[in-house]
Every structure is written in C-alpha cells, then in structure tokens.
XYZ file of C-alpha atoms in Angstrom:
639
model
C 0.000 0.000 0.000
C 1.290 3.475 -0.838
C 0.431 6.800 0.672
C -0.953 9.653 -1.405
C 1.322 12.676 -1.582
C -1.628 14.845 -0.534
C -4.458 13.577 1.658
C -7.665 15.547 1.076
C -10.077 15.724 4.003
C -13.165 17.753 4.737
C -13.213 20.608 7.217
C -15.439 18.531 9.481
C -13.077 15.549 9.415
C -10.123 17.783 10.201
C -12.011 19.212 13.169
C -12.955 15.755 14.413
C -9.332 14.560 14.292
C -8.166 17.593 16.258
C -10.976 17.212 18.781
C -10.252 13.524 19.304
C -6.627 14.355 20.130
C -7.597 16.757 22.915
C -7.467 15.762 26.545
C -11.178 15.723 27.220
C -11.168 15.656 30.999
C -10.017 18.125 33.643
C -8.960 15.948 36.555
C -6.963 18.703 38.247
C -7.633 22.397 38.785
C -6.332 24.951 36.308
C -5.718 28.578 37.203
C -5.930 29.744 33.582
C -9.073 27.735 32.820
C -10.783 29.284 35.832
C -9.558 32.726 34.758
C -11.312 32.417 31.387
C -14.480 31.364 33.230
C -14.425 34.519 35.341
C -13.140 32.819 38.469
C -9.911 34.318 39.829
C -8.445 31.388 41.802
C -5.475 33.136 43.379
C -5.196 30.246 45.827
C -3.956 28.010 42.997
C -0.793 30.100 42.508
C -0.285 31.930 45.809
C 1.734 31.444 47.911
C 4.199 30.923 45.090
C 5.101 27.208 44.894
C 8.727 26.475 45.767
C 11.065 23.650 44.753
C 12.407 21.047 47.142
C 15.791 21.713 48.742
C 17.478 18.762 47.010
C 16.094 19.865 43.639
C 17.533 23.335 44.177
C 20.923 21.964 45.182
C 21.199 19.700 42.142
C 19.811 22.339 39.817
C 22.107 25.139 40.980
C 25.125 22.849 40.805
C 24.378 21.979 37.194
C 23.677 25.596 36.254
C 27.088 26.597 37.591
C 28.771 23.850 35.575
C 26.773 24.729 32.467
C 27.602 28.437 32.781
C 31.288 27.612 32.969
C 30.992 25.406 29.871
C 29.090 28.092 27.958
C 31.676 30.741 28.747
C 34.657 28.528 27.861
C 33.454 26.189 25.141
C 30.587 27.777 23.205
C 31.522 30.214 20.435
C 28.207 31.647 19.331
C 29.836 33.838 16.675
C 31.502 30.788 15.121
C 28.205 28.883 15.029
C 26.558 31.837 13.314
C 29.456 32.223 10.879
C 29.819 28.538 9.957
C 26.157 27.637 10.167
C 26.719 24.563 12.351
C 27.448 23.589 15.921
C 30.993 22.164 16.134
C 31.109 18.448 16.903
C 33.415 19.048 19.849
C 30.796 21.356 21.389
C 28.130 18.666 21.026
C 30.484 16.108 22.578
C 31.113 18.470 25.480
C 27.398 18.911 26.064
C 26.937 15.132 26.073
C 29.708 14.664 28.633
C 28.145 17.399 30.739
C 24.850 15.512 30.778
C 22.999 18.333 29.027
C 21.185 15.878 26.756
C 19.792 14.090 29.791
C 18.651 17.015 31.903
C 15.042 15.790 32.058
C 15.834 12.067 32.081
C 15.630 10.232 35.396
C 18.924 9.395 37.092
C 18.163 5.653 36.975
C 18.473 5.875 33.185
C 21.693 7.871 33.316
C 20.153 11.333 33.206
C 20.419 14.283 35.561
C 16.773 14.197 36.639
C 16.418 17.982 36.818
C 13.062 19.551 37.562
C 11.148 21.488 34.910
C 12.191 24.697 36.657
C 15.917 23.996 36.367
C 15.640 22.443 32.927
C 14.066 25.678 31.702
C 16.649 27.806 33.474
C 19.388 25.768 31.802
C 17.795 26.324 28.387
C 17.465 30.023 29.144
C 21.175 30.176 29.968
C 22.534 28.110 27.080
C 20.160 29.816 24.627
C 21.870 33.143 25.260
C 25.254 31.606 24.454
C 23.811 30.156 21.235
C 20.111 29.974 20.326
C 20.966 27.089 17.982
C 22.239 25.024 20.898
C 19.148 25.906 22.895
C 17.036 24.585 20.011
C 19.177 21.446 19.751
C 18.751 20.556 23.434
C 15.096 21.545 23.544
C 14.042 19.586 20.465
C 15.884 16.542 21.829
C 14.288 16.593 25.296
C 11.063 18.586 25.123
C 9.505 16.922 22.074
C 12.060 14.264 21.028
C 12.239 10.683 22.291
C 12.755 11.265 26.064
C 9.528 13.108 26.909
C 6.936 10.908 25.125
C 8.678 7.790 26.462
C 8.697 9.249 29.960
C 4.927 9.749 29.748
C 3.780 6.848 27.568
C 6.672 4.437 27.026
C 6.787 0.856 28.238
C 9.344 -0.305 30.790
C 11.300 -2.006 28.000
C 11.262 1.109 25.807
C 12.512 3.291 28.639
C 15.304 0.861 29.490
C 16.312 0.576 25.835
C 16.225 4.186 24.667
C 16.468 6.566 27.640
C 20.082 5.697 28.582
C 21.088 6.370 24.980
C 19.242 9.705 24.951
C 20.821 10.722 28.255
C 24.437 10.459 27.123
C 25.099 9.448 23.513
C 22.170 9.822 21.124
C 20.398 12.860 19.699
C 16.668 12.623 19.023
C 14.200 14.464 16.799
C 10.422 14.764 16.437
C 8.870 14.268 12.966
C 5.263 15.360 12.449
C 5.153 18.111 9.812
C 5.003 17.196 6.123
C 5.401 19.344 2.982
C 1.626 19.783 2.759
C 0.700 19.199 6.404
C 1.323 21.733 9.155
C -1.153 22.261 11.978
C -3.835 20.137 10.287
C -2.785 16.559 11.139
C -5.930 15.052 9.606
C -4.138 15.365 6.272
C -1.097 13.386 7.439
C 0.078 11.270 4.491
C 2.980 9.241 5.921
C 1.836 5.634 6.310
C 2.863 2.882 8.701
C 1.495 -0.328 7.183
C 1.435 -3.418 9.439
C 3.641 -6.213 8.137
C 3.800 -9.187 10.468
C 5.308 -8.000 13.748
C 6.627 -4.830 12.089
C 5.358 -1.713 10.363
C 6.581 -0.362 7.015
C 6.944 3.419 6.923
C 6.529 5.450 3.730
C 6.384 9.217 3.480
C 8.231 12.518 3.679
C 8.705 14.737 6.735
C 9.624 18.432 6.587
C 11.355 20.780 9.071
C 12.761 17.966 11.151
C 14.649 19.889 13.833
C 17.710 17.796 14.794
C 16.781 15.442 11.949
C 20.086 15.908 10.137
C 22.160 14.711 13.106
C 19.632 12.560 14.959
C 20.222 8.972 16.031
C 16.627 8.369 17.131
C 13.383 9.740 15.720
C 9.839 10.053 17.019
C 7.757 9.661 13.860
C 4.037 10.291 13.516
C 2.466 8.118 10.815
C -1.002 6.955 9.849
C -1.758 3.263 10.369
C -4.517 2.087 7.979
C -7.429 0.447 9.746
C -7.575 -3.276 9.044
C -8.418 -6.542 10.752
C -6.657 -6.529 14.111
C -5.538 -2.912 13.695
C -7.532 0.056 14.984
C -5.439 2.367 12.834
C -5.066 6.125 13.084
C -2.143 8.488 13.651
C 0.451 6.613 15.686
C 3.823 7.418 17.267
C 6.956 5.319 16.682
C 10.565 5.387 17.855
C 12.682 4.871 14.726
C 16.424 4.299 14.424
C 17.687 7.106 12.180
C 20.159 4.844 10.381
C 17.480 2.324 9.345
C 17.602 1.232 5.691
C 15.243 3.342 3.600
C 15.693 6.606 5.559
C 17.263 9.470 3.618
C 17.862 13.014 4.849
C 17.409 14.682 1.481
C 18.125 18.268 2.383
C 19.442 20.405 5.239
C 17.230 23.488 5.435
C 18.606 27.007 5.849
C 16.749 29.815 7.612
C 16.917 33.550 8.285
C 17.995 32.778 11.847
C 19.184 29.856 13.966
C 21.835 29.163 11.362
C 23.300 26.291 13.326
C 19.975 24.448 13.350
C 20.259 20.884 12.015
C 16.851 20.889 10.388
C 16.058 18.878 7.273
C 13.754 16.928 4.972
C 13.548 13.208 5.744
C 12.171 10.540 3.402
C 10.999 7.093 4.499
C 10.812 4.326 1.913
C 9.721 0.902 3.117
C 11.401 1.505 6.478
C 10.879 -1.465 8.761
C 10.006 -0.555 12.358
C 9.370 -3.216 15.029
C 5.958 -3.110 16.665
C 7.838 -2.972 19.972
C 8.896 0.565 18.984
C 5.343 1.855 18.814
C 4.616 4.384 21.572
C 1.190 3.718 23.028
C -1.660 2.141 21.095
C -2.507 2.751 17.460
C -4.372 5.998 16.957
C -2.940 7.653 20.066
C -0.162 9.560 18.282
C -1.701 13.029 18.299
C -2.834 12.738 21.908
C 0.715 11.720 22.835
C 2.121 14.682 20.924
C -0.246 17.172 22.551
C 0.294 15.781 26.036
C 4.053 15.909 25.501
C 3.722 19.571 24.543
C 1.876 20.411 27.769
C 5.253 20.901 29.413
C 7.395 20.790 26.268
C 6.059 24.170 25.188
C 7.646 25.781 28.267
C 11.134 25.398 26.808
C 10.539 28.030 24.158
C 9.377 30.863 26.466
C 12.209 29.884 28.802
C 14.675 30.770 26.060
C 12.714 33.979 25.438
C 13.374 34.873 29.087
C 17.102 34.542 28.478
C 16.806 36.725 25.395
C 14.948 39.357 27.385
C 17.672 39.387 30.024
C 20.303 39.900 27.334
C 18.267 42.661 25.670
C 18.010 44.417 29.037
C 21.758 44.184 29.668
C 22.662 45.585 26.251
C 20.006 48.302 26.445
C 21.292 49.369 29.874
C 24.962 49.468 28.921
C 24.478 51.082 25.519
C 21.913 53.663 26.627
C 24.171 54.853 29.422
C 27.183 55.183 27.119
C 25.495 56.771 24.089
C 24.782 60.493 24.457
C 22.546 62.715 22.341
C 21.750 66.379 22.954
C 23.832 66.500 26.068
C 22.588 63.454 27.981
C 22.487 59.652 27.752
C 19.836 58.404 25.340
C 18.216 56.440 28.178
C 17.238 59.771 29.723
C 15.190 60.674 26.660
C 11.600 59.575 27.202
C 11.179 57.917 23.799
C 14.099 55.581 24.482
C 13.432 55.245 28.201
C 9.934 53.891 27.538
C 11.467 51.079 25.481
C 13.912 50.202 28.243
C 11.107 50.188 30.804
C 9.097 47.848 28.560
C 12.024 45.443 28.204
C 12.753 45.393 31.949
C 9.137 45.001 33.070
C 8.300 42.401 30.412
C 11.397 40.316 31.163
C 10.393 40.252 34.830
C 6.827 39.204 34.012
C 7.838 36.597 31.455
C 10.263 35.010 33.908
C 7.446 34.999 36.464
C 5.137 33.213 33.995
C 7.716 30.577 33.061
C 8.914 29.911 36.616
C 5.380 29.700 37.986
C 4.202 27.373 35.206
C 7.315 25.226 35.551
C 6.966 24.872 39.305
C 3.317 23.957 38.909
C 4.382 21.321 36.383
C 6.871 19.917 38.886
C 4.299 19.775 41.674
C 1.759 18.126 39.369
C -1.135 19.429 41.451
C -2.602 21.543 38.657
C -3.441 20.933 35.015
C -1.163 23.404 33.224
C -2.060 22.747 29.595
C -3.501 26.265 29.180
C -0.775 27.903 31.286
C 1.966 26.302 29.159
C 0.232 27.320 25.949
C -0.222 30.881 27.213
C 3.454 30.989 28.228
C 4.493 29.902 24.728
C 2.170 32.395 23.050
C 3.035 35.308 25.321
C 6.749 34.553 25.466
C 7.190 34.316 21.712
C 5.249 37.508 21.024
C 6.855 39.560 23.797
C 10.304 38.114 23.135
C 10.108 39.281 19.541
C 8.949 42.760 20.598
C 11.806 43.089 23.090
C 14.387 42.114 20.451
C 12.838 44.580 18.010
C 12.950 47.360 20.591
C 16.612 46.629 21.296
C 17.454 47.001 17.608
C 15.606 50.338 17.606
C 17.444 51.516 20.729
C 20.758 50.656 19.094
C 19.744 52.474 15.908
C 22.029 51.850 12.932
C 24.270 49.726 15.136
C 21.296 47.489 15.882
C 20.869 46.789 12.163
C 24.601 46.286 11.586
C 26.041 42.790 12.034
C 28.350 41.952 14.916
C 31.309 41.095 12.591
C 30.937 44.456 10.849
C 30.859 46.302 14.167
C 34.000 44.473 15.294
C 35.766 45.126 11.992
C 35.471 48.859 12.476
C 36.512 48.769 16.111
C 33.253 48.624 18.062
C 31.769 46.056 20.415
C 30.363 43.103 18.455
C 26.779 43.184 19.697
C 24.633 40.705 17.683
C 21.311 42.556 18.053
C 20.257 41.928 14.453
C 21.053 38.230 14.883
C 18.907 38.143 18.002
C 16.026 39.597 16.004
C 16.446 36.967 13.279
C 16.808 34.132 15.777
C 13.757 35.197 17.782
C 11.419 35.420 14.805
C 10.927 31.652 14.521
C 9.483 31.459 18.038
C 6.187 32.867 16.740
C 5.995 29.833 14.418
C 7.792 26.987 16.280
C 5.671 24.444 18.197
C 2.400 26.045 17.132
C 2.199 29.417 15.383
C 0.626 32.365 17.179
C -2.521 31.905 15.123
C -2.763 28.199 15.962
C -2.046 28.875 19.644
C -4.915 31.367 19.673
C -7.271 28.683 18.371
C -5.906 25.953 20.644
C -6.221 28.074 23.782
C -9.595 29.447 22.729
C -10.917 25.903 22.338
C -9.900 25.130 25.923
C -11.225 28.475 27.158
C -14.720 27.778 25.797
C -14.661 24.091 26.756
C -17.089 24.595 29.632
C -19.581 26.236 27.268
C -19.274 23.540 24.623
C -19.604 20.771 27.189
C -23.032 22.049 28.243
C -24.275 23.713 25.051
C -22.288 22.058 22.288
C -25.200 19.923 21.092
C -27.286 23.064 20.669
C -25.018 24.304 17.871
C -24.133 20.934 16.359
C -26.044 20.651 13.050
C -25.947 16.847 13.206
C -27.771 16.571 16.517
C -31.454 15.676 16.695
C -34.146 17.913 18.154
C -34.276 15.643 21.189
C -30.540 16.052 21.718
C -30.864 19.807 21.347
C -33.690 19.825 23.865
C -31.630 17.986 26.453
C -28.685 20.298 25.750
C -30.889 23.356 26.211
C -32.027 22.131 29.616
C -28.463 21.352 30.660
C -27.200 24.721 29.433
C -30.028 26.545 31.177
C -29.056 25.062 34.514
C -25.377 25.826 34.029
C -25.860 29.454 33.017
C -28.449 30.052 35.731
C -25.791 29.182 38.287
C -22.778 30.704 36.478
C -23.915 34.051 35.073
C -24.961 35.662 38.388
C -21.474 35.027 39.750
C -20.019 37.218 36.997
C -21.806 40.341 38.228
C -19.815 41.025 41.392
C -16.703 39.738 43.113
C -13.862 40.512 45.511
C -12.184 42.726 42.932
C -14.768 45.386 43.712
C -13.875 45.512 47.411
C -11.219 48.137 48.193
C -9.283 46.125 50.764
C -9.072 42.763 48.945
C -5.571 41.300 48.464
C -4.060 43.900 50.830
C -1.154 41.564 51.635
C 0.205 42.488 48.201
C 0.614 46.140 49.182
C 0.914 48.440 46.176
C 0.120 45.514 43.859
C -3.272 44.759 45.440
C -5.049 47.073 43.021
C -3.689 45.145 40.068
C -4.995 41.857 41.431
C -8.393 43.429 42.013
C -8.268 44.542 38.380
C -7.454 40.975 37.261
C -10.410 39.611 39.254
C -12.835 42.154 37.810
C -11.498 41.780 34.313
C -11.623 37.985 34.350
C -15.370 38.262 34.986
C -15.686 40.796 32.174
C -13.744 38.433 29.913
C -16.105 35.564 30.749
C -19.147 37.762 30.103
C -17.733 38.800 26.746
C -17.181 35.161 25.792
C -20.776 34.327 26.761
C -22.150 37.261 24.761
C -20.189 36.075 21.729
C -21.430 32.491 22.140
C -24.996 33.782 22.333
C -24.544 36.015 19.310
C -22.674 33.729 16.934
C -23.432 30.239 18.312
C -22.131 27.707 15.765
C -20.277 30.425 13.854
C -18.178 31.221 16.914
C -15.317 29.011 15.714
C -15.001 31.103 12.544
C -14.524 34.337 14.528
C -10.788 33.862 14.844
C -10.089 37.562 15.285
C -12.430 37.743 18.254
C -11.106 34.516 19.766
C -7.522 35.693 19.370
C -8.252 38.879 21.312
C -10.023 36.899 24.048
C -6.930 34.714 24.397
C -4.579 37.721 24.376
C -6.559 39.313 27.205
C -6.296 36.076 29.173
C -2.554 35.955 28.533
C -2.121 39.476 29.907
C -4.183 38.655 32.998
C -2.168 35.484 33.602
C 1.091 37.425 33.242
C -0.130 40.123 35.626
C -1.074 37.495 38.194
C 2.265 35.717 37.883
C 4.199 38.992 38.136
C 2.393 40.043 41.325
C 2.781 36.619 42.949
C 6.484 36.525 42.079
C 7.064 40.039 43.419
C 5.360 39.111 46.683
C 7.438 35.930 46.901
C 10.678 37.874 46.367
C 9.582 40.426 48.948
C 8.982 37.700 51.522
C 12.341 36.047 50.831
C 14.185 39.379 50.956
C 15.536 38.945 47.427
C 15.189 42.317 45.633
C 11.615 42.651 46.888
C 11.344 46.417 46.495
C 12.691 46.356 42.948
C 10.492 43.366 42.073
C 7.378 45.181 43.220
C 8.370 48.203 41.172
C 8.827 46.085 38.042
C 5.563 44.225 38.648
C 3.733 47.511 39.149
C 5.048 48.979 35.900
C 4.353 45.793 33.995
C 0.778 45.613 35.262
C 0.146 49.228 34.301
C 1.478 48.566 30.805
C -0.564 45.354 30.550
C -3.764 47.097 31.652
C -3.437 49.548 28.777
C -3.066 46.632 26.348
C -6.041 44.827 27.895
C -8.341 47.828 27.565
C -7.328 48.230 23.935
C -8.065 44.542 23.273
C -11.497 44.834 24.898
C -12.266 47.787 22.650
C -11.287 45.761 19.598
C -13.528 42.840 20.580
C -16.543 44.658 19.180
C -15.015 47.539 17.219
C -12.805 46.119 14.488
C -12.535 45.541 10.748
C -12.930 41.756 10.821
C -15.922 41.663 8.427
C -14.366 44.175 6.040
C -11.103 42.244 6.150
C -12.915 39.108 5.027
C -14.380 40.959 2.039
C -10.974 42.280 1.061
C -9.504 38.776 1.327
C -12.213 37.465 -0.987
C -11.322 40.210 -3.447
C -7.621 39.425 -3.248
C -8.253 35.736 -3.880
C -10.606 36.292 -6.822
C -8.147 38.660 -8.500
C -10.020 41.936 -7.968
C -6.861 43.729 -6.815
C -4.227 42.368 -9.176
C -3.910 45.891 -10.592
C -2.448 46.885 -7.229
C 0.450 44.471 -7.812
C 1.593 46.277 -10.963
C 4.879 48.198 -10.952
C 7.091 45.723 -9.154
C 9.500 42.892 -9.917
C 9.035 39.534 -8.154
C 12.513 38.141 -7.348
C 11.096 34.698 -6.455
C 12.364 31.706 -8.379
C 10.343 29.174 -10.323
C 8.953 25.947 -8.905
C 5.861 24.642 -7.127
C 4.586 26.272 -3.962
C 4.708 22.919 -2.183
C 7.327 20.308 -3.023
C 6.258 16.915 -4.326
C 6.099 14.401 -1.494
C 5.070 11.326 -3.449
C 6.266 8.190 -1.617
C 9.042 6.177 -3.148
C 12.810 5.674 -3.032
C 15.013 8.718 -2.620
C 16.750 10.152 -5.658
C 19.197 12.344 -3.743
C 22.278 11.836 -1.623
C 21.817 11.277 2.091
C 23.033 14.382 3.944
C 22.531 12.887 7.404
C 25.500 13.765 9.597
C 25.515 11.874 12.899
C 27.805 13.362 15.544
C 30.251 10.696 16.657
C-alpha cells in the first residue's frame, strides 16, 4: 500500500481529528481555565510554589557547571558564521549531561526539575540559540519526553540511557503539505507481520540531520486486528530506507540541524510503537503540555540579554547633552524590556513549578506561556534594535571590523522570529487556547449548535445549558475585585490583582455574549477569539508577576525592585487589555474578510503592478510522493 502525496479531508473531518486528540477531561484544577471562566483562583498560585531543597541543590550545581561550559566552550559567533554547531561542542554537552537534563537518574540522566531544565535552556540559549534549540528539540519533544509519559518499561530501558548520554533525538510530524492540520497526514505505517513499514516525507525535522533516534508520527490504515489512526513510533535514524534529502537554511538559527527526511519501506518493530494505534496526536499534545515551556524559557534569556545591552548602551550613548536612556522615547522602550522580562520570567517559573508539583493541570498555562513569550520576546528584540539604531541593524562582525563592540542585536532579532511559528504558530495557539477556554460552554451547550444533533438532543442540551448558566452568570456580576481592601497583603500591587479579578469576569461575560450572538459560527470568529486569548494571557502574566514580586519580597531577594517592576508591567498590561477589549466589538474583521475574498478572486491584481518579483520558479509545495530517494543522504551523525 502506498500513501498519497496529498491527503484531502473535509473541514469537518479535520475538526474531528483535532478534537479527538484533545485531553477531554479536567482531573486537576487549572488557574488559567478558571480565569477564562471569570473565576480568579489566586489560591492556585499563591503562595508561590517552591522547589524542594534537594532539587535546588542539584539544579544550581548543574547551572554553575553549564555556565562555565558556555563561557569557555561555546563560540556563538563561530556557530553563526559557519552555520553549524561544532562536533566538539556537542560532545562536550553530552559529557556534561545536558542531553539528559530531564531524564531520570536511573536511566543515566540528571533528573532535573522542569524549573531547572528551563533555566538551563534560558542560559545556554543566550550563548547560542541554535544550541538551545538542539537541546530543547531533543528533550522537550524528542524521544525522552513521550517515552517518559507513555513508554513501556522495556522502551525506557532501551532508549532513555542512549538519549541521556550518547544519542540525539528528533520529532517528525510536519510534512510538505501538512502543518497544523494533522488530519491530512500522508505518511503511512502499514502493518507487516510483527513490524510496520513506513513510507512518506517529513519536513522541518529539527535535529533530523544529526539525529540517532526519531519520534515519527504516521497513519496506520485500519484493518483486521488494527484500529489504525495516527500513531507514534521510535525509529532508528540509520534504518535502511531513511534518507535526509536536504538540510534546510533559515533567516535565523543558522546552526539548526533541520532537514527533509524521506521514508521508503522503512521497517520498524511493533515494539517501537509508543502507546496504542491511533494515540499519536494525543501523545504529541500531552508531551507539549510541558514541552512548550522550553521556548518561552529561552525567550526569558533573550529578554535578560536585551536588558543588559540596552542598559549598557543607553548609558554610554549620548545625544543632545545626555544619555539616550534619559530621553523619554528611548526610556519607555527600556522600561518595557525590563518590566516584560520580569513578568515573562514569572510566567515561566510559575508554570514550571506547577508542572513539577503536578497538582494543577497546566495545559492552558503552558500554551499561554508559549504564546506570550514568543510575542513579547520578539517585541523586546525589536525594541533593542531600535534603541541601538544603525548599530542594531549592523552585524556583529561588521561592528568588530570597524573597532566597536560586536553586539549581535540583528542576529537576536532573526533568531527570535521563529518562536512565533515553532511548536504552534501564534494563530494556531490562539485557536488551541480558545478551544480550551470555551470548553465549559461547549460541554453544556455544544449539542445546541451541532447541526448533526437531533431535536431531542438539542432539547436535552438546552435544559443542561439553562441550569449551568443560571448558576454561572450571576457570579459574573460582582466579586472581591470590587472591594477596596481585597488582596491587601500584596501592598501596592493589590489594586492590580483586584483589576485581574474584575477583568476575568468581564472576559467571561464577553465570551458568553459572543457564544450567544454567533453560536455555531463562533469558531469562525478567529479575530475575536484571538483577542479573548490575548486578554487572558495578559491577565495570567499580571497574576504571575504580582505573585512573584510578593514571593521575592517575603524572601528578601530584591523585593522592592520586584514590586516596582511588577507595578510597571501591570500598568502597561492594563493599557493593552483595555485596547483589546475595545477591539472585541469595534474592528474591521468583516471588512477584512471581504478584502480577502477580493484578493483571492483577482479583484486587486492591478495593485500588484509596478514591481518585480525576485522569487524563483517551482511549485509552492514540493512533491512528497512516496518512493525511493533520488538524492544523496546528507545525514550527519555526531560521533
């Protein structure tokens, strides 16, 4: 059996596949889920959770060793210049145990907590974002994490020791014509005795060029004895029939070992299947619940670096008789970088500690951290380039060649841009989080807007929804955020928490109004849903910033400065929130749709006249027809 190069599915089928992959139940409380429902559960995040003493000791010891290695052995400029991470650097990281940070000690790993794993990524990512991506792809979404959650005892004993010290892993889901719509997945895994035969092509395989082990998502055809569906497999990268056909090059992360991988009749033992057939997407999404935290963790490191450069440069550079930092236009940018870095670190640390404690369901918190971190990280890098002016646009080698400090601000901007696309684009994250945010509504009223449901089903749904909203809506009218002395233990930050409580109820009311207005068309209102999610992200960040500032105040660790940063951040965030609320109902969404229709039907081609398109020839999407490879294998294992 061969796989089609393009698998055509209906919109409904695509939605059903995505829905089936979701975790349907909420067995543990979720701060962010409650926030979207208008319930400000401060008790779920305050007092700020703290790590165990032994975890801190092991984590700090490794961070000190890693910092020393980064300063002595990592040459970020060389990686940028040569477009690859030197083999000796990779070997050094393996010896350090950096590839086994999240792997349990009984399998040869370091067994670090999520908190210290993220802090390590934040640190190493500033030395070289390409190395941060290498380590993150290996541990956050590569073989170790899905095996930790879903692997058998035999799989863990076979593969985890290799991943901890010697082998590099990669995660292969995306295909040339399949991105965030996995229903169209074309790669097949056809049962053959006690094995499966893999056929297909995978695109943007981070670490794929140098990987020893692969997590591959493939579709198993339903047949007698086989449930079928999208399934996860651990695959040896040197298996016959696997060809890395191309090493991709990007505007940033130039040391990234990312490629195109073809599978032709690749034999994979059934023992290498992770979980049951059809569970692949659920495994991938569950893995990402914590895996997504690695990306905002590296954004935290970038923010810290942006702040350092902005501080040093703005004090040294003078214009009109005083340092540029003293000019309000530049000072506002520095304040934004400082306050946002503080808040983003608060979001990542809080989410990571909650992941370690495993008392809360953090699927929304992790997704919000990824969304917020990637967007704010990009803005901070952009502001740094603006603060540096022409020097921000100039490359570090050029600056050095003419005798100035080699500050790679433009590289930072290029490297940070991918974060808005990696592991779920901003647009997809909006939809993913929005689906979880309206889950309570759909669970009680979903049948009302489902066109396939009978009148009897709709009647039962109406009764169920009536009971839910009769209890829920009155609670959105008033709350502790309207009482002047609520949250007084937070001092000057109490007002911001009262604002979060009031605004979470307003957010929930707005969501209900939209559900009532658009009903089944709600899912098409992506502009509205995106703004709802962005408001929730700001409220989550405000909450995390206040809780972190209070924690630092209680521990005597820069408490006064922390409260000042949290205060400024919350004031900036409140301005953004009010703007987003205004745009919920006053926007150009409908007009935009009409313009898009006109663009697609050719009504505005006259507007494209008077330019030259420098693009080359070729198809928009490369042919991914299954079959043997016709190119050389560019796989380059690090030995």
